Coordinates of C-alpha atoms in Angstrom, one line a residue:
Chain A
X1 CA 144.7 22.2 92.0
X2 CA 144.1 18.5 92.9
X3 CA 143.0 16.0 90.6
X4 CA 139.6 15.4 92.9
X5 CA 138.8 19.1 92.4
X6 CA 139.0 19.2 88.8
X7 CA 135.6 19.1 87.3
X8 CA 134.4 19.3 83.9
X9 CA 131.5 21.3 84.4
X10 CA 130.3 24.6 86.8
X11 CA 126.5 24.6 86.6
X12 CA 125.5 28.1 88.3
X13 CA 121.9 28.8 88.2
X14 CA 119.1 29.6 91.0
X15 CA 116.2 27.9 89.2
X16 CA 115.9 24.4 90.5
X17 CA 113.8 23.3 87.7
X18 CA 116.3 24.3 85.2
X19 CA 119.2 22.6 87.1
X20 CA 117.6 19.6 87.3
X21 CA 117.4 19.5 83.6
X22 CA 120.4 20.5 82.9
X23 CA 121.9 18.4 85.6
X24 CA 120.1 15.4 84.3
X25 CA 121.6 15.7 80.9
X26 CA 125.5 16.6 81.6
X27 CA 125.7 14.2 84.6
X28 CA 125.6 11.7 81.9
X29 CA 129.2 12.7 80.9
X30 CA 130.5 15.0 82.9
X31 CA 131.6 15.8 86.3
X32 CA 129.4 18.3 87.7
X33 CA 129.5 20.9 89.6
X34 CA 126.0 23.0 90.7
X35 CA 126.0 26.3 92.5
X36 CA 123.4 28.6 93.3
X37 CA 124.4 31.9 93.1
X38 CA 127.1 34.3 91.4
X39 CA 128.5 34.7 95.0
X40 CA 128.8 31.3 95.3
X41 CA 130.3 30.8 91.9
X42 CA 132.8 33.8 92.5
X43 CA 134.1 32.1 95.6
X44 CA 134.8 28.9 94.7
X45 CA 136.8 30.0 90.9
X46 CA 138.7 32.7 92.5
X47 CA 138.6 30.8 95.7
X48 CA 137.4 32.2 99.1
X49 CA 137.5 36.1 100.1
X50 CA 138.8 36.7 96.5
X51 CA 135.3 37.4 95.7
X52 CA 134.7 39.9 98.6
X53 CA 138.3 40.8 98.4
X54 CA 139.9 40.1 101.0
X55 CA 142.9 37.9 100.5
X56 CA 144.2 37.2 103.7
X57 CA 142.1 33.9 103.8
X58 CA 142.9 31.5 101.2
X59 CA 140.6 28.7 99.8
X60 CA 141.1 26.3 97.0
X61 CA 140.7 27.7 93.4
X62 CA 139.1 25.5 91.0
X63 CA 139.3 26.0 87.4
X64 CA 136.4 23.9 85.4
X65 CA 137.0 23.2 81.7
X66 CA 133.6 25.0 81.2
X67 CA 131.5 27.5 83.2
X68 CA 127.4 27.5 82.1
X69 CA 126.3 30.6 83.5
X70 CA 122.8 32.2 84.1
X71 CA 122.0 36.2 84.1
X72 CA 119.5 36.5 86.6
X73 CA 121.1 35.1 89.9
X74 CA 120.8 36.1 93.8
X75 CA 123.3 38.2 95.2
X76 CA 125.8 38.5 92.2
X77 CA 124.4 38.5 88.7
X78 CA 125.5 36.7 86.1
X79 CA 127.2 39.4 84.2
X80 CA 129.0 40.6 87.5
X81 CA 130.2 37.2 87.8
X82 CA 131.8 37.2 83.6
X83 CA 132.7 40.2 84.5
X84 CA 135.0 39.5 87.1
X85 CA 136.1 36.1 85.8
X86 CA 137.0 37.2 82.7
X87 CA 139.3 40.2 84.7
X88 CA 141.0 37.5 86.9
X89 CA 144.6 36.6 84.8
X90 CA 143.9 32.6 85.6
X91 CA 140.2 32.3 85.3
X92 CA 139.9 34.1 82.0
X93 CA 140.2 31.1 80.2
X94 CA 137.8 28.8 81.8
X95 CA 135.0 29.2 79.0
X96 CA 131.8 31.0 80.1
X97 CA 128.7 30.0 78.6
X98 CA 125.6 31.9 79.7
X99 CA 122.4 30.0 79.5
X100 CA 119.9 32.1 80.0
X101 CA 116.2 32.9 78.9
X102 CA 116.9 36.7 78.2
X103 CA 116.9 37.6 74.6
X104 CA 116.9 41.2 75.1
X105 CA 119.8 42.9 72.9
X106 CA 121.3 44.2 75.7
X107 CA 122.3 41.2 77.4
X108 CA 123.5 39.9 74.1
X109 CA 126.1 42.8 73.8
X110 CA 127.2 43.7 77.0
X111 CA 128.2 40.0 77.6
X112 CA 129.9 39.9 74.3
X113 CA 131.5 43.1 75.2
X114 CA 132.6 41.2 78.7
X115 CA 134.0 38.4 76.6
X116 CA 132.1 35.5 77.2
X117 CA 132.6 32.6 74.9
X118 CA 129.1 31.7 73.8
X119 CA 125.7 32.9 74.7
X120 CA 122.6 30.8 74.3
X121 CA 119.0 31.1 74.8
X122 CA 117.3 28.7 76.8
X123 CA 114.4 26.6 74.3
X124 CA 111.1 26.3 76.1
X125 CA 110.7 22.5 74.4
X126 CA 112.7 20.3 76.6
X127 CA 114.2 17.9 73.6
X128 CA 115.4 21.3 71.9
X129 CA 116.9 22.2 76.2
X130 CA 118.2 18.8 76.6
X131 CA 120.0 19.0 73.4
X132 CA 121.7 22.5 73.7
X133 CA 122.8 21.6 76.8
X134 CA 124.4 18.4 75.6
X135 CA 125.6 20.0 73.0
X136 CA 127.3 22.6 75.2
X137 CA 128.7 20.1 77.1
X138 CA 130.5 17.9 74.3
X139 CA 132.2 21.0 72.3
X140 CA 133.7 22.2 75.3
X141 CA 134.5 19.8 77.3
X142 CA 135.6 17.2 75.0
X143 CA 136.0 18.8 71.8
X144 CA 137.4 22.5 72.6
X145 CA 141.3 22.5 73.5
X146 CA 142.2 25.3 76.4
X147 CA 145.5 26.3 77.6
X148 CA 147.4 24.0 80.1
X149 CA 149.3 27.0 82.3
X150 CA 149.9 30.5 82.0
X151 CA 152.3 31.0 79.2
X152 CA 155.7 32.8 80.9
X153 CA 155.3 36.5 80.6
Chain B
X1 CA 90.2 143.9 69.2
X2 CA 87.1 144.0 67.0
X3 CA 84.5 145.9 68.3
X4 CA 80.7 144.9 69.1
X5 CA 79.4 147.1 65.8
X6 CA 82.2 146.0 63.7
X7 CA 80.7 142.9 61.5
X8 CA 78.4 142.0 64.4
X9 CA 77.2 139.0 62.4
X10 CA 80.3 137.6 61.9
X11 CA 81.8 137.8 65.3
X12 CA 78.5 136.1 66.1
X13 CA 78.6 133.5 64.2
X14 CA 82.7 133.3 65.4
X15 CA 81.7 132.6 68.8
X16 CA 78.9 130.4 68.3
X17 CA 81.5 127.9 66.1
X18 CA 83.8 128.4 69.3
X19 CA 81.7 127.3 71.7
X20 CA 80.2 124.7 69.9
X21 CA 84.2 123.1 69.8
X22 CA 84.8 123.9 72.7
X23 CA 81.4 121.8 73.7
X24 CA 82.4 119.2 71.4
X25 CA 85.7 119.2 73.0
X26 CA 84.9 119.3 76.5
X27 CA 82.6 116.2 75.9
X28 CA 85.4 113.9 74.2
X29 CA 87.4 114.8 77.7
X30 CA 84.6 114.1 80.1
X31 CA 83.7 110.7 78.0
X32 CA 87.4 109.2 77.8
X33 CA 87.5 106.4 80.3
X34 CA 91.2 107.2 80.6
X35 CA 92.1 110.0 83.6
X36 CA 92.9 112.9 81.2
X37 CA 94.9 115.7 83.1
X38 CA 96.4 118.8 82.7
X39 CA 99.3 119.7 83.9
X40 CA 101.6 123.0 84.2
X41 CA 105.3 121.6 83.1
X42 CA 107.4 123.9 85.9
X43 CA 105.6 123.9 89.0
X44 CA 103.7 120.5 88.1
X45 CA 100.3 122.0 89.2
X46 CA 97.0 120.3 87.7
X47 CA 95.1 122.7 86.1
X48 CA 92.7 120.4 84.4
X49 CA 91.0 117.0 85.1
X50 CA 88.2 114.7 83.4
X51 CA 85.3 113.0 84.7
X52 CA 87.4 109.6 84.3
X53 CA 90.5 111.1 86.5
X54 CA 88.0 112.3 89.8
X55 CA 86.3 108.3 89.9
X56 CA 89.9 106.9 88.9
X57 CA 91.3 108.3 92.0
X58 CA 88.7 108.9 94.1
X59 CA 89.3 113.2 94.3
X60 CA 86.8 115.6 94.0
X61 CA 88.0 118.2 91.1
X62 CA 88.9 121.1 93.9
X63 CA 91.5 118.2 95.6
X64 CA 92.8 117.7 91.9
X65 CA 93.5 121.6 91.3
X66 CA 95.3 121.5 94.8
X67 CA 97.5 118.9 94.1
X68 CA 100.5 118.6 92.1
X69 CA 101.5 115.8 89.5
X70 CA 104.1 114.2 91.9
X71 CA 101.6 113.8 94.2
X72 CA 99.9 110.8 92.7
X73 CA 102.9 108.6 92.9
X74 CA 103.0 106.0 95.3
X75 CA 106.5 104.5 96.7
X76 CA 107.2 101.2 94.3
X77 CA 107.7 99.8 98.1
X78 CA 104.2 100.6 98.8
X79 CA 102.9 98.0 96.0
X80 CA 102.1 94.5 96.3
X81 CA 104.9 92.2 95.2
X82 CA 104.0 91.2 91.5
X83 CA 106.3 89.6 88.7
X84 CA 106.3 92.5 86.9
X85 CA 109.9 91.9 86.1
X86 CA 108.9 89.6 82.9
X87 CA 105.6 91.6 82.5
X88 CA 106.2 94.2 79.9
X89 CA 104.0 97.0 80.1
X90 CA 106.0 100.6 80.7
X91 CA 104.1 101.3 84.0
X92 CA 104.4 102.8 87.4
X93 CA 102.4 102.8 90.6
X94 CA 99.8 105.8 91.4
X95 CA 98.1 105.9 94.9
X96 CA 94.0 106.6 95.0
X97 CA 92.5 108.7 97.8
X98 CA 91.5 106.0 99.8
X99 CA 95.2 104.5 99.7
X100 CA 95.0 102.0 97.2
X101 CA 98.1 101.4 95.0
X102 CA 96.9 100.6 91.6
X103 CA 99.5 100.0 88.2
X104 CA 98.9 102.7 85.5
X105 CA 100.0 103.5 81.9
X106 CA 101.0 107.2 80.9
X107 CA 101.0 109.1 78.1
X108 CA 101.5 113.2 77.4
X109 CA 102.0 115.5 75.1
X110 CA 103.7 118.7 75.1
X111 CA 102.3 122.1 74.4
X112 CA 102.1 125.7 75.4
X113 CA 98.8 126.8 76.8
X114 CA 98.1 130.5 77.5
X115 CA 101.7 131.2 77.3
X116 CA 102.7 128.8 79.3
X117 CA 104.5 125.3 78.8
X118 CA 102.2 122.6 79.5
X119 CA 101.7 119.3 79.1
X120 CA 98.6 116.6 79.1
X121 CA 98.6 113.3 80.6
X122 CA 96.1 110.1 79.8
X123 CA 96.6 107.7 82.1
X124 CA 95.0 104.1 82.1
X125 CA 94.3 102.0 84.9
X126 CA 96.3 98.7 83.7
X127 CA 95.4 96.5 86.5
X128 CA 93.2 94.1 84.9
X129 CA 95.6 94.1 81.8
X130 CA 98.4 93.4 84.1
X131 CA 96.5 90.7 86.1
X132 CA 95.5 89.1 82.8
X133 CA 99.1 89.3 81.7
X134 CA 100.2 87.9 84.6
X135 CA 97.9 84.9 84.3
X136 CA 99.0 84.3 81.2
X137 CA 102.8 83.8 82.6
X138 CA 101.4 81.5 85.2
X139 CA 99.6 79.2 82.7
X140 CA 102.1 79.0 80.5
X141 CA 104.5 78.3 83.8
X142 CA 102.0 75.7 84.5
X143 CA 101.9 73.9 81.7
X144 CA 105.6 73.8 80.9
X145 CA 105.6 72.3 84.5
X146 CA 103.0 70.3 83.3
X147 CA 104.8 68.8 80.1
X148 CA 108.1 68.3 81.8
X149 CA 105.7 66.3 84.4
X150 CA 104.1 64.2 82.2
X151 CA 107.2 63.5 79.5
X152 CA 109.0 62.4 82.9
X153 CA 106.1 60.1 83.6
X154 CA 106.4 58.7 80.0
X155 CA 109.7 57.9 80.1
X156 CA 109.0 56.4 83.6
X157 CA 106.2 54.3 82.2
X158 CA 108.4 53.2 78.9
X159 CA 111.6 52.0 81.6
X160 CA 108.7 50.1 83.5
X161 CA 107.0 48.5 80.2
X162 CA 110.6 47.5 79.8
X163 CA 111.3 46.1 82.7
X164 CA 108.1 44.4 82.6
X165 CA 108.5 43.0 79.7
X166 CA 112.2 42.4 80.1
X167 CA 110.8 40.1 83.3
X168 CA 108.5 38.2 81.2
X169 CA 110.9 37.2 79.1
X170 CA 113.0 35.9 81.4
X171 CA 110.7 34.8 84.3
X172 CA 107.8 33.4 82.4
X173 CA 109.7 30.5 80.4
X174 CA 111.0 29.0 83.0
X175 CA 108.3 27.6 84.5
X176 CA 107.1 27.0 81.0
X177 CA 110.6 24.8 80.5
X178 CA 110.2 22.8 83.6
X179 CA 106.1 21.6 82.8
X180 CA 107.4 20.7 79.3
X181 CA 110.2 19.0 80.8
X182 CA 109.6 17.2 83.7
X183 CA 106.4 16.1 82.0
X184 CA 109.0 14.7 79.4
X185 CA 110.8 12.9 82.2
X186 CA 108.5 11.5 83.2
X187 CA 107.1 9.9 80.2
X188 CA 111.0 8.7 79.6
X189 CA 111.5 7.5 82.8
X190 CA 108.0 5.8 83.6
X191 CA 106.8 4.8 80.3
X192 CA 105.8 1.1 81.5
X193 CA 103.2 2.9 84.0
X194 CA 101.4 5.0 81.6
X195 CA 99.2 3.6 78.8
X196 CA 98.4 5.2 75.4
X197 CA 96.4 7.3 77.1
X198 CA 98.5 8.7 79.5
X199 CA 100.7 9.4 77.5
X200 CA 98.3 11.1 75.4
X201 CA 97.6 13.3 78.6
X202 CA 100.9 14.3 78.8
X203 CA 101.8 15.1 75.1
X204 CA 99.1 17.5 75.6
X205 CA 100.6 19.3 78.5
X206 CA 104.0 19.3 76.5
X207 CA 102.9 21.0 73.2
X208 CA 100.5 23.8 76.0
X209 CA 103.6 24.7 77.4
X210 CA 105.6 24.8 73.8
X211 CA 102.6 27.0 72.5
X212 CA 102.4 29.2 75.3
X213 CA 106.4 29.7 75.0
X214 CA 105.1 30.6 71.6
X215 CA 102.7 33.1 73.0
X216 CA 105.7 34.5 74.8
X217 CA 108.1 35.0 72.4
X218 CA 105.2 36.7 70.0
X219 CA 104.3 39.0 72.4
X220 CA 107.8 40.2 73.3
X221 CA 108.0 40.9 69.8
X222 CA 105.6 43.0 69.3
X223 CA 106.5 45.2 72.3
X224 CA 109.7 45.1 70.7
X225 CA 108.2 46.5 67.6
X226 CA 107.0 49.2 69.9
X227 CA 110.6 50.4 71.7
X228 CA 112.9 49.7 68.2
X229 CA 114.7 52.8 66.8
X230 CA 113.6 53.4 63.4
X231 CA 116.4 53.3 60.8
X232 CA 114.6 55.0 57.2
X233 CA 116.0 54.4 54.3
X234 CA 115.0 53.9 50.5
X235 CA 113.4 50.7 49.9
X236 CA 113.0 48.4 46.7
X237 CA 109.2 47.4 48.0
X238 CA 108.8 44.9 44.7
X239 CA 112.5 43.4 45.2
X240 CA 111.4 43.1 49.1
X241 CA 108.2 41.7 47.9
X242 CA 108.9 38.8 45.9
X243 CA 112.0 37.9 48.2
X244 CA 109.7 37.8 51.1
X245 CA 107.1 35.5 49.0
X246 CA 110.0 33.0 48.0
X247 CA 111.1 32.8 51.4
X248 CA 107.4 31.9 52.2
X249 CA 107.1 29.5 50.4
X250 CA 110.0 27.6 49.9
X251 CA 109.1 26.0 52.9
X252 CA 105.6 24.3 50.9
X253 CA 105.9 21.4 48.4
X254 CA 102.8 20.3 48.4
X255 CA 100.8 22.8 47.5
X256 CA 101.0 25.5 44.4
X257 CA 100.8 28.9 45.1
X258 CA 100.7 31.5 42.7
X259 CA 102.0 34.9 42.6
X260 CA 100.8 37.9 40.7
X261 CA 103.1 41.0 41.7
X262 CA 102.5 44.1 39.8
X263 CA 105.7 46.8 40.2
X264 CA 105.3 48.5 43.7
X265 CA 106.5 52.1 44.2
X266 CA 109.6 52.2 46.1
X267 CA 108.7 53.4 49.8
X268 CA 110.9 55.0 52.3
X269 CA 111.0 53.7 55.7
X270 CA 112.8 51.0 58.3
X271 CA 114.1 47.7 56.5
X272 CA 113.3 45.1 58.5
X273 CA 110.2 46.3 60.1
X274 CA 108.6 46.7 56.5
X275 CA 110.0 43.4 55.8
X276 CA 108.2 41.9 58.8
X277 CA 105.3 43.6 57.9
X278 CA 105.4 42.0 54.2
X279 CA 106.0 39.1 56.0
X280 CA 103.4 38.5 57.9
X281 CA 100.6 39.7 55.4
X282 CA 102.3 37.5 53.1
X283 CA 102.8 34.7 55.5
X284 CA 98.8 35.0 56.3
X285 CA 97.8 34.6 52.6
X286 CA 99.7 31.4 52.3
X287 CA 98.1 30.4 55.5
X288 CA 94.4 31.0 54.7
X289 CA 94.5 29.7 51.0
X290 CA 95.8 26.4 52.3
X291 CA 92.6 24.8 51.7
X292 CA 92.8 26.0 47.9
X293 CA 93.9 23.5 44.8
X294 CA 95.5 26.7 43.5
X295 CA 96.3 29.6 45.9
X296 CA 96.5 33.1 44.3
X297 CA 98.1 35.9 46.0
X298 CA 98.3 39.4 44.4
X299 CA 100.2 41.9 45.6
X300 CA 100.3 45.3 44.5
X301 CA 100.7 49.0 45.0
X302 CA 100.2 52.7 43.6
X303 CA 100.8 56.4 44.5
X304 CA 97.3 57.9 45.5
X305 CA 98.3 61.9 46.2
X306 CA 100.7 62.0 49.1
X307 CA 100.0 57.9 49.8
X308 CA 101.3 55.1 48.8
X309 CA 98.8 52.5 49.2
X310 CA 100.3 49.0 48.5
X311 CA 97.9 45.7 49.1
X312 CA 98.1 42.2 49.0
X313 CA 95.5 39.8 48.2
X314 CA 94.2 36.3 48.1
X315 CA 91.7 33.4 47.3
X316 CA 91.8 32.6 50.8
X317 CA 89.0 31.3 53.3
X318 CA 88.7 35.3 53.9
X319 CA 86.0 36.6 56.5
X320 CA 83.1 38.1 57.8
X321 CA 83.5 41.8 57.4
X322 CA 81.9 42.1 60.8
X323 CA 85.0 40.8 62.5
X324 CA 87.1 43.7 60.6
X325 CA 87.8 45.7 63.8
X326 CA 88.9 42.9 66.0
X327 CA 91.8 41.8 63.1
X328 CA 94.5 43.5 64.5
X329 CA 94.3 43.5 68.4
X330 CA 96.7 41.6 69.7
X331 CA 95.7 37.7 70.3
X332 CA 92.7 38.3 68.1
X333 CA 92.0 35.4 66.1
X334 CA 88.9 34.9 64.1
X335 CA 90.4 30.8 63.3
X336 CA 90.2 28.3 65.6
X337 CA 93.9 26.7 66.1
X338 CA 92.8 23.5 64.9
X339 CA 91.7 25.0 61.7
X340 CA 94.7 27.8 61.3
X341 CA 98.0 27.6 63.6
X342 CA 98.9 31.2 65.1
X343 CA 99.0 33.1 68.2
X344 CA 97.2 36.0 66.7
X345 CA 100.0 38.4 66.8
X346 CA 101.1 39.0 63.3
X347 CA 98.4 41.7 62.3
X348 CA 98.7 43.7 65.2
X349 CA 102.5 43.7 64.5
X350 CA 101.7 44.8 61.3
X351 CA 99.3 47.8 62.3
X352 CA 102.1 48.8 65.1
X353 CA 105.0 49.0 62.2
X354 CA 102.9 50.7 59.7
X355 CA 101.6 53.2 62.0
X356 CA 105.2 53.9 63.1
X357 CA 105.8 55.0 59.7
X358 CA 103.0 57.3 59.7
X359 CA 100.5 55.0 57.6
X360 CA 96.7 53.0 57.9
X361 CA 96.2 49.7 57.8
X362 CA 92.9 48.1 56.6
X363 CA 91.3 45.1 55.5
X364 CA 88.5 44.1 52.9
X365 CA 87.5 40.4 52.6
X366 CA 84.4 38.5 52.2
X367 CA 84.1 34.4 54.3
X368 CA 85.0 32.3 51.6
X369 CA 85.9 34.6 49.4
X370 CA 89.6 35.7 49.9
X371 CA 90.9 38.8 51.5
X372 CA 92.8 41.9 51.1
X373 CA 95.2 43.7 53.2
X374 CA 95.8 47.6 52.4
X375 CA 98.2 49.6 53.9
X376 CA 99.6 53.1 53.0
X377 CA 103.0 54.5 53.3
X378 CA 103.7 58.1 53.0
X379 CA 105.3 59.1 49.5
X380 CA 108.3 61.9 49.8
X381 CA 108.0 64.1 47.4
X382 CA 110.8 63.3 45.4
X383 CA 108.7 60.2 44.2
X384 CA 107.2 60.0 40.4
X385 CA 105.4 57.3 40.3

């Protein structure tokens, strides 16, 4: 992984609105990455045809220091996308935070139960948004310390 | 033999008793409505039919005393296909002059008649008895059909109230987020174009959209209060009480509030819903006393037969009994917001929880006056109170 890959932050989200929110508070600090879709996202962790599995092509993989994740994306859903992060050997430890406006129960457990690292409701008020967000982005950026390499197994 | 001078009188007399059986008999046969016949055991021979038999089956008396017993059955073939199978009446098929297959019931007796063994047979046209039966198996085939039907359609409707509401939650904030926000932004990031008043302008649209996140969230909980499984257990309802009060207000400083609670009877039913019901009755009279020196909220409760009605109470603003009905429909406020903050939620939460547990909810009040909230629980039986 090159050193101009390496970013600090995977935004993935469909809602533009949101992004731009979001994107308006991390970019302050962080290098930032925004995507779409959980296709999208899946591709360019895992790196390309991983997602769709096929591994005879071969794309870049790029592990971000923190992955803010939404549940209701196009083509791959956010869950799908945990899911199969947290099942790839190298990408489980990227830190997945889904950002999300669900509060049902359900969510809450079966992304606990997929392993993700923090789960947070989106506030309506955009100071209490703006803040979470920022938030996020310190602790685990700059505050939380991850793994350099895969420990020798 | 006796003979005609020998006790003339009595012989007389004999024979008049005889016939007048035999008359008495002979019009209990004719008057049966069931076909009554007679029947000689070996050869099967009819020796005997009634009035009932002849317009049963459509034979004149000399074709009955022609015909033999076997003659009247009709080839189970012969018959129209019914579900007799599940239909229990002991029955077979007997054919009528004219053709006609028709479902009877049969029952003889035994006996020896002029020395010879015979036997006599009612039998009862069960057709109507068989239809009616068999309607009977249909409706109830219906209607199983029919609740199988409409419990699927339930559970259909529940998963799309879920979906529905599972979609609201998730769908209706955003938009909510981005008019707070990028209203935000743009006070932040053009504050030297807008004046007081524009700014004004757009604080409004800011709190709309946090209120209406408000409205959300409220209305999500109460069709959560809906769909939640109910855990029951035993609950300490004067312990629950007072912790619910002191959570109230702990919040307020400067204003006293005063509490009077009585000891409640214990209650069984789900924790946190009764809780939340407390809550927001509790909640309420701290709100609507607000404009009190001294608010004074009683709460109490009592076993009244298989009720437990518990109420609480305060020295509130109150209101208009004629606004009673509306209290606890969802969004139904009878405050305007500048007056009383709320979304107009928290009643008809409580009506939904305590109707879950099988109890009323009511209110009494009086504008200006205060106002009490009743609700009943049911007691177990176990409960001396």
């Amino acid at each position: 992984m090159s050193a101009e890959t390496q970013v600090d932050i995977l935004l993935v989200e469909d809602n533009p609105r949101d992004a731009e929110m979001a994107v308006r508070e991390l970019k302050k600090r962080h290098r930032l990455v925004w995507l779409k879709d959980g296709a999208q996202a899946l591709e360019y962790v895992l790196g390309a045809g991983r997602a769709a599995g096929q591994h005879s092509r071969t794309m870049a993989r790029h592990h971000p220091r923190l992955i803010l994740l939404d549940i209701k994306l196009p083509k791959i859903d956010g869950l799908e996308v945990l899911r199969r992060l947290k099942a790839d050997p190298e990408a489980k430890t990227i830190p997945v935070v889904l950002m999300t406006s669900s509060r049902e129960e359900r969510d809450v457990w079966r992304s606990y139960e997929l392993g993700v690292n923090s789960y947070v409701v989106k506030p309506v008020r955009f100071s209490d948004f703006s803040e979470a967000v920022s938030q996020l982005g310190f602790y685990w950026v700059c505050v939380n310390h991850l793994p350099e390499s895969q420990p020798v197994s | 033999m006796l003979s005609n001078d020998v006790m003339p009188r009595e012989r007389e007399q004999a024979d008049k008793e005889l016939r007048e059986s035999e008359q008495l008999y002979r019009h209990l046969f004719e008057m049966v409505s069931d076909a009554i016949l007679l029947v000689d055991d070996e050869s099967g021979q009819i020796l005997e039919v009634n009035r009932a038999a002849i317009s049963l089956y459509g034979l004149t008396r000399q074709e009955w005393l022609t015909m033999k017993v076997t003659d009247l059955a009709a080839e189970p073939k012969a018959t129209r296909p019914v579900s007799s199978a599940t239909v229990r009446i002991p029955m077979r098929y007997h054919r009528r002059k004219d053709g006609a297959v028709f479902p009877v019931e049969i029952t003889s007796r035994h006996f020896e008649w002029h020395g010879r063994n015979v036997h006599v047979a009612a039998i009862r046209d069960v057709t109507e008895r068989l239809k009616a039966a068999e309607e009977i198996q249909q409706l109830n085939q219906t209607l199983e059909r029919r609740v199988v039907e409409r419990t699927a359609q339930l559970e259909a409707a529940n998963k799309e109230l879920e979906a529905f509401s599972y979609s609201v939650s998730h769908d209706l904030r955003a938009p909510l987020r981005a008019i707070d926000g990028f209203a935000r932004i743009l006070t932040d990031d053009y504050s030297e174009d807008l004046d007081k008043e524009g700014q004004r302008l757009i604080s409004i649209i800011c709190s709309e959209a946090v209120r209406m996140g408000q409205l959300i969230d409220d209305l999500l909980a109460f069709s959560r209060m809906l769909r939640r499984p109910m855990a029951t257990m035993e609950i300490d309802m004067t312990g629950m009480a007072q912790n619910v009060f002191d959570d109230c207000v702990g919040l307020i400083s400067n204003r006293e509030v005063q509490l009077t609670l009585s000891p409640l009877p214990a209650a069984r039913g789900d924790m946190p819903m009764l809780r939340q019901a407390l809550l927001n009755l509790i909640s309420n009279a701290v709100k609507y006393t607000r404009p009190r020196t001294v608010a004074q909220i009683t709460i109490e409760g009592r076993r009244e037969g298989n009720e437990l009605v518990y109420s609480v109470s305060d020295n509130g603003v109150g209101f208009s009994m004629e606004y009673a009905s509306k209290l606890f429909g969802v969004f139904q406020r009878l405050h305007g917001e500048d007056e009383f903050e709320g979304t107009g939620v928290g009643l008809a939460v409580v009506q939904r929880i305590i109707h879950r547990h099988g109890g009323r909810v009511w209110a009494e009040a009086a504008l200006g006056r205060g106002a009490s909230f009743f609700f009943t629980l049911p007691a177990t039986a176990d409960e001396d109170q």
